[in-house]
XYZ file of C-alpha atoms in Angstrom:
328
model
C 27.229 -17.620 -85.769
C 25.146 -18.565 -82.772
C 25.888 -16.796 -79.399
C 25.536 -18.589 -76.081
C 24.194 -16.462 -73.212
C 25.484 -17.536 -69.814
C 23.690 -16.283 -66.672
C 21.298 -17.168 -63.848
C 18.147 -18.923 -64.835
C 15.110 -17.374 -63.131
C 12.454 -19.878 -62.311
C 9.001 -18.292 -61.953
C 7.428 -18.583 -58.441
C 4.348 -20.788 -58.436
C 1.129 -19.003 -57.457
C -0.070 -19.263 -53.813
C -2.881 -21.725 -53.185
C -6.297 -20.118 -52.848
C -7.520 -19.374 -49.284
C -10.421 -21.414 -47.967
C -13.823 -19.819 -47.939
C -13.987 -19.984 -44.115
C -10.856 -17.826 -43.728
C -11.290 -14.319 -42.290
C -8.540 -11.795 -41.460
C -7.732 -11.420 -37.729
C -9.301 -8.392 -36.024
C -7.037 -5.483 -35.016
C -4.826 -6.231 -32.022
C -4.980 -10.024 -32.224
C -1.459 -10.242 -33.578
C -0.100 -8.597 -30.383
C 1.054 -11.035 -27.699
C -0.245 -8.795 -24.918
C -2.789 -6.092 -25.653
C -1.874 -2.588 -24.584
C -4.336 -0.797 -22.348
C -4.584 2.945 -22.889
C -5.737 4.534 -19.637
C -6.449 8.272 -19.302
C -5.046 8.718 -15.773
C -5.447 11.914 -13.789
C -1.869 12.890 -14.518
C -2.464 12.328 -18.223
C -5.584 14.477 -18.103
C -3.569 17.335 -16.639
C -1.013 16.959 -19.414
C -3.770 16.595 -22.067
C -2.408 13.305 -23.287
C -2.819 9.570 -22.771
C -0.429 7.327 -20.922
C 0.311 3.737 -21.876
C -0.182 1.377 -18.956
C 1.400 -1.931 -19.946
C 2.443 -4.952 -17.930
C 6.201 -5.329 -18.365
C 7.200 -8.908 -19.276
C 9.220 -10.639 -16.556
C 11.880 -11.766 -19.029
C 13.212 -8.205 -19.268
C 14.279 -8.234 -15.612
C 16.150 -10.508 -13.324
C 13.924 -12.988 -11.487
C 15.079 -11.574 -8.126
C 13.200 -8.341 -8.850
C 9.843 -10.052 -8.622
C 8.284 -11.730 -5.571
C 7.983 -15.496 -5.602
C 4.362 -15.540 -4.516
C 1.692 -13.320 -3.059
C -0.656 -14.363 -0.294
C -4.268 -14.097 -1.422
C -5.569 -13.669 2.111
C -3.418 -10.827 3.349
C -2.153 -9.400 0.102
C 1.374 -9.229 1.461
C 4.260 -10.794 -0.397
C 5.675 -13.986 1.081
C 9.107 -13.204 -0.348
C 10.814 -9.844 -0.006
C 12.225 -8.050 -3.045
C 14.172 -4.835 -2.632
C 13.648 -3.909 -6.263
C 9.872 -4.192 -6.530
C 9.266 -2.752 -3.064
C 7.080 -5.629 -1.854
C 7.893 -6.303 1.808
C 7.576 -9.752 3.344
C 4.831 -10.063 5.935
C 7.404 -11.343 8.439
C 9.609 -8.270 7.928
C 6.832 -5.689 8.091
C 6.819 -3.551 11.212
C 3.765 -4.414 13.267
C 1.818 -1.409 14.531
C 1.543 -1.602 18.348
C -2.094 -1.760 19.460
C -3.686 0.693 21.888
C -5.030 -1.647 24.540
C -5.246 0.745 27.478
C -8.804 1.575 28.478
C -8.036 5.096 29.673
C -6.660 6.384 26.361
C -8.867 7.915 23.714
C -8.740 5.831 20.557
C -9.485 6.980 17.003
C -13.014 5.676 16.387
C -12.913 6.371 12.669
C -13.974 4.173 9.773
C -11.352 2.931 7.363
C -11.374 4.153 3.771
C -11.888 1.238 1.384
C -8.994 0.962 -1.071
C -9.716 -0.910 -4.303
C -6.310 -1.776 -5.720
C -4.362 -4.926 -6.546
C -2.336 -5.882 -3.424
C 0.771 -6.394 -5.580
C 0.584 -2.683 -6.405
C -0.968 -1.386 -3.172
C 1.630 -2.973 -0.861
C 4.724 -1.663 -2.653
C 6.909 0.236 -0.162
C 9.826 2.431 -1.209
C 12.692 4.418 0.263
C 12.551 8.112 1.066
C 15.485 8.594 -1.285
C 13.208 7.458 -4.112
C 10.407 9.789 -2.996
C 12.859 12.671 -2.951
C 14.245 11.895 -6.404
C 10.874 11.220 -8.032
C 8.527 13.657 -6.245
C 10.822 16.112 -4.452
C 9.762 15.063 -0.932
C 12.275 15.817 1.807
C 13.921 12.620 3.050
C 14.472 13.808 6.643
C 11.624 16.095 7.746
C 8.245 14.681 8.869
C 6.376 17.208 6.695
C 7.447 18.047 3.184
C 6.185 20.175 0.305
C 7.956 19.935 -3.070
C 8.779 23.043 -5.051
C 6.180 24.656 -7.308
C 7.975 23.395 -10.393
C 7.917 19.826 -9.083
C 4.248 20.074 -8.108
C 3.372 21.397 -11.567
C 5.185 18.412 -13.036
C 3.592 15.568 -11.061
C 0.642 17.210 -9.259
C 1.317 15.998 -5.681
C 1.997 18.710 -3.115
C 2.041 17.829 0.606
C 3.679 14.725 2.093
C 3.811 13.499 5.703
C 5.836 10.622 7.165
C 4.893 8.803 10.383
C 6.325 5.827 12.245
C 5.835 4.128 15.588
C 8.399 6.365 17.343
C 6.506 8.952 19.462
C 3.229 8.022 17.707
C 0.446 6.232 19.644
C -1.076 4.575 16.568
C 0.178 4.838 12.989
C -2.036 4.010 9.985
C -0.944 0.391 9.523
C -2.999 -0.396 6.396
C -3.914 1.845 3.450
C -7.009 3.821 4.360
C -6.812 2.965 8.077
C -7.130 5.575 10.876
C -4.297 6.820 13.053
C -3.469 8.873 16.123
C -0.419 11.106 16.514
C 0.698 13.408 19.326
C 2.468 16.748 19.341
C 3.919 18.855 22.114
C 3.933 22.618 22.497
C 4.716 24.544 19.336
C 5.564 21.412 17.350
C 2.053 20.527 16.241
C 0.523 19.043 13.136
C 0.305 21.825 10.533
C -3.210 23.188 10.161
C -3.967 22.822 6.466
C -5.854 20.525 4.106
C -5.026 16.929 3.276
C -1.648 15.219 3.559
C -0.333 12.217 1.664
C 0.760 10.021 4.552
C 3.522 7.437 4.225
C 4.008 4.951 7.075
C 7.293 3.203 7.762
C 6.491 -0.494 7.341
C 10.030 -1.919 7.451
C 13.432 -1.066 8.907
C 17.032 -1.933 7.980
C 16.546 -0.682 5.339
C 13.638 1.646 6.020
C 10.723 1.364 3.610
C 7.649 3.598 3.461
C 4.197 2.751 2.118
C 1.566 5.174 0.854
C -1.550 5.069 3.068
C -3.780 7.716 1.483
C -4.919 11.341 1.743
C -5.526 12.173 5.405
C -7.155 14.944 7.377
C -5.735 15.702 10.841
C -8.027 16.952 13.618
C -6.708 18.197 16.968
C -8.176 16.715 20.148
C -8.057 18.044 23.736
C -4.761 17.607 25.544
C -4.059 14.322 27.263
C -4.619 14.143 30.985
C -1.739 12.995 33.235
C -3.337 9.544 33.547
C -3.520 9.220 29.755
C 0.142 10.165 29.431
C 1.134 7.565 32.040
C -0.695 4.838 30.086
C 1.166 5.523 26.847
C 3.663 3.016 25.520
C 7.273 3.512 26.711
C 8.315 4.209 23.111
C 5.968 7.212 23.006
C 7.058 8.687 26.342
C 10.761 7.971 25.883
C 10.596 9.267 22.342
C 9.228 12.601 23.441
C 11.669 12.769 26.353
C 14.586 12.269 23.968
C 13.234 14.923 21.605
C 12.818 17.457 24.413
C 16.353 16.759 25.589
C 18.035 17.406 22.216
C 15.789 19.425 19.897
C 16.672 23.151 19.633
C 13.007 24.134 19.325
C 12.267 22.461 22.711
C 14.765 24.465 24.790
C 12.104 26.732 26.258
C 9.986 23.725 27.288
C 13.006 21.972 28.767
C 13.983 25.149 30.616
C 10.577 25.379 32.280
C 10.852 21.731 33.356
C 14.279 22.354 34.893
C 13.320 25.589 36.686
C 10.060 24.463 38.318
C 11.682 22.168 40.953
C 14.316 24.809 41.785
C 11.936 27.765 42.077
C 8.874 25.957 43.398
C 6.690 27.988 41.030
C 6.214 28.770 37.362
C 9.312 30.551 35.991
C 9.018 33.995 34.459
C 9.756 34.769 30.829
C 13.135 36.320 31.682
C 14.131 33.314 33.779
C 13.238 30.953 30.921
C 15.245 33.013 28.422
C 18.285 32.955 30.713
C 18.001 29.186 31.059
C 17.640 28.782 27.285
C 20.858 30.746 26.794
C 22.681 28.389 29.163
C 21.367 25.394 27.234
C 22.463 26.988 23.980
C 25.964 27.553 25.359
C 26.004 24.030 26.872
C 27.103 25.472 30.203
C 24.689 23.338 32.257
C 24.047 19.605 32.458
C 21.010 18.251 30.652
C 18.410 16.422 32.757
C 17.917 12.681 32.427
C 15.200 11.042 30.351
C 13.472 9.833 33.531
C 13.305 13.420 34.819
C 11.642 14.623 31.599
C 9.264 11.650 31.458
C 8.155 12.275 35.045
C 7.416 15.914 34.205
C 5.281 14.826 31.251
C 3.408 12.301 33.391
C 2.637 15.023 35.933
C 1.093 17.115 33.165
C 3.539 20.028 33.429
C 3.678 20.219 29.628
C 0.710 19.203 27.512
C 0.689 16.570 24.792
C -1.988 17.140 22.166
C -3.315 14.127 20.226
C -4.399 14.454 16.611
C -6.649 11.916 14.920
C -5.896 10.988 11.319
C -8.836 10.169 9.047
C -8.346 8.918 5.487
C -10.463 10.912 3.035
C -9.214 9.545 -0.281
C -6.677 7.204 -1.853
C -4.911 8.176 -5.072
C -4.513 4.952 -7.021
C -2.648 6.801 -9.791
C 0.046 7.827 -7.298
C 0.558 4.296 -5.995
C 0.565 2.869 -9.534
C 3.242 5.354 -10.527
C 5.302 4.396 -7.475
C 4.962 0.666 -8.184
C 5.839 1.004 -11.887
C 8.814 3.352 -11.529
C 10.491 2.065 -8.348
C 12.067 -1.026 -10.014
C 14.043 1.358 -12.251
C 15.431 3.367 -9.299
C 19.116 2.445 -9.082
C 20.274 4.742 -6.274
C 18.998 2.450 -3.519
C 21.945 0.495 -2.232
C 19.733 -1.877 -0.272
């Protein structure tokens, strides 16, 4: 008796056609849409490993995170984006020029920075710098902890803006001129990573480079009088409120009353009254007039850029779009 077998019929697959003689397999990497560049950055060298530097495709982010266009002449973005950190040229704070002939100007060459403007001009918040590098978000000078420095390799940070400063570094690598009064001077150490405030509301800070600060002779009364009102009023407001300036303010208040230089005991007694808030504070005009007469010396410091860490700015530009704590 014959048996009938019921089941799927398997049809053999026809052989593939032979490849033409001119065919050659693609070289390694050609099948990747965008090649990956492996760059041994300075941070990677410290960690004894390589870092992958790759351009992130725009489709992974919202279009609002990227600037619409970038000016080829100035390198500043024509559209502001709070996520990438690129600040519009119309919203950037313009550094006030030093036009007075009687004021010493920083005659220093600018350090040439070779970096793509879309990366170089990224400005971030101090909240980001605190979270990512451990820099204090309030003090003008900041040094992260040893553990943080061992992690990222960047130690000293300094933050400057146009308030109380004759000339801030307005472009990466550019010179600057700051002023300090009495005991509040620029710390005497090596190089500082200077960040300049380039935008307000919200405040954004841009990395300018590694700077060396050199103290100059004190300003003469005529040089103080020729300073911008923002510089003089800024220092007057600081002297009126800062706890460290009570001894300076006490000397200013006692000189007109005594007609001479006050003694150490008289200054200490006046400081105690200021601490207890038992006397009225002088006006800003009174303090400004004392500075213009040269009763207390203002010491200028010139800022010279010695180096620019491109790895630091690249890290800032690549990681800032992921920072979600900025409400602005």
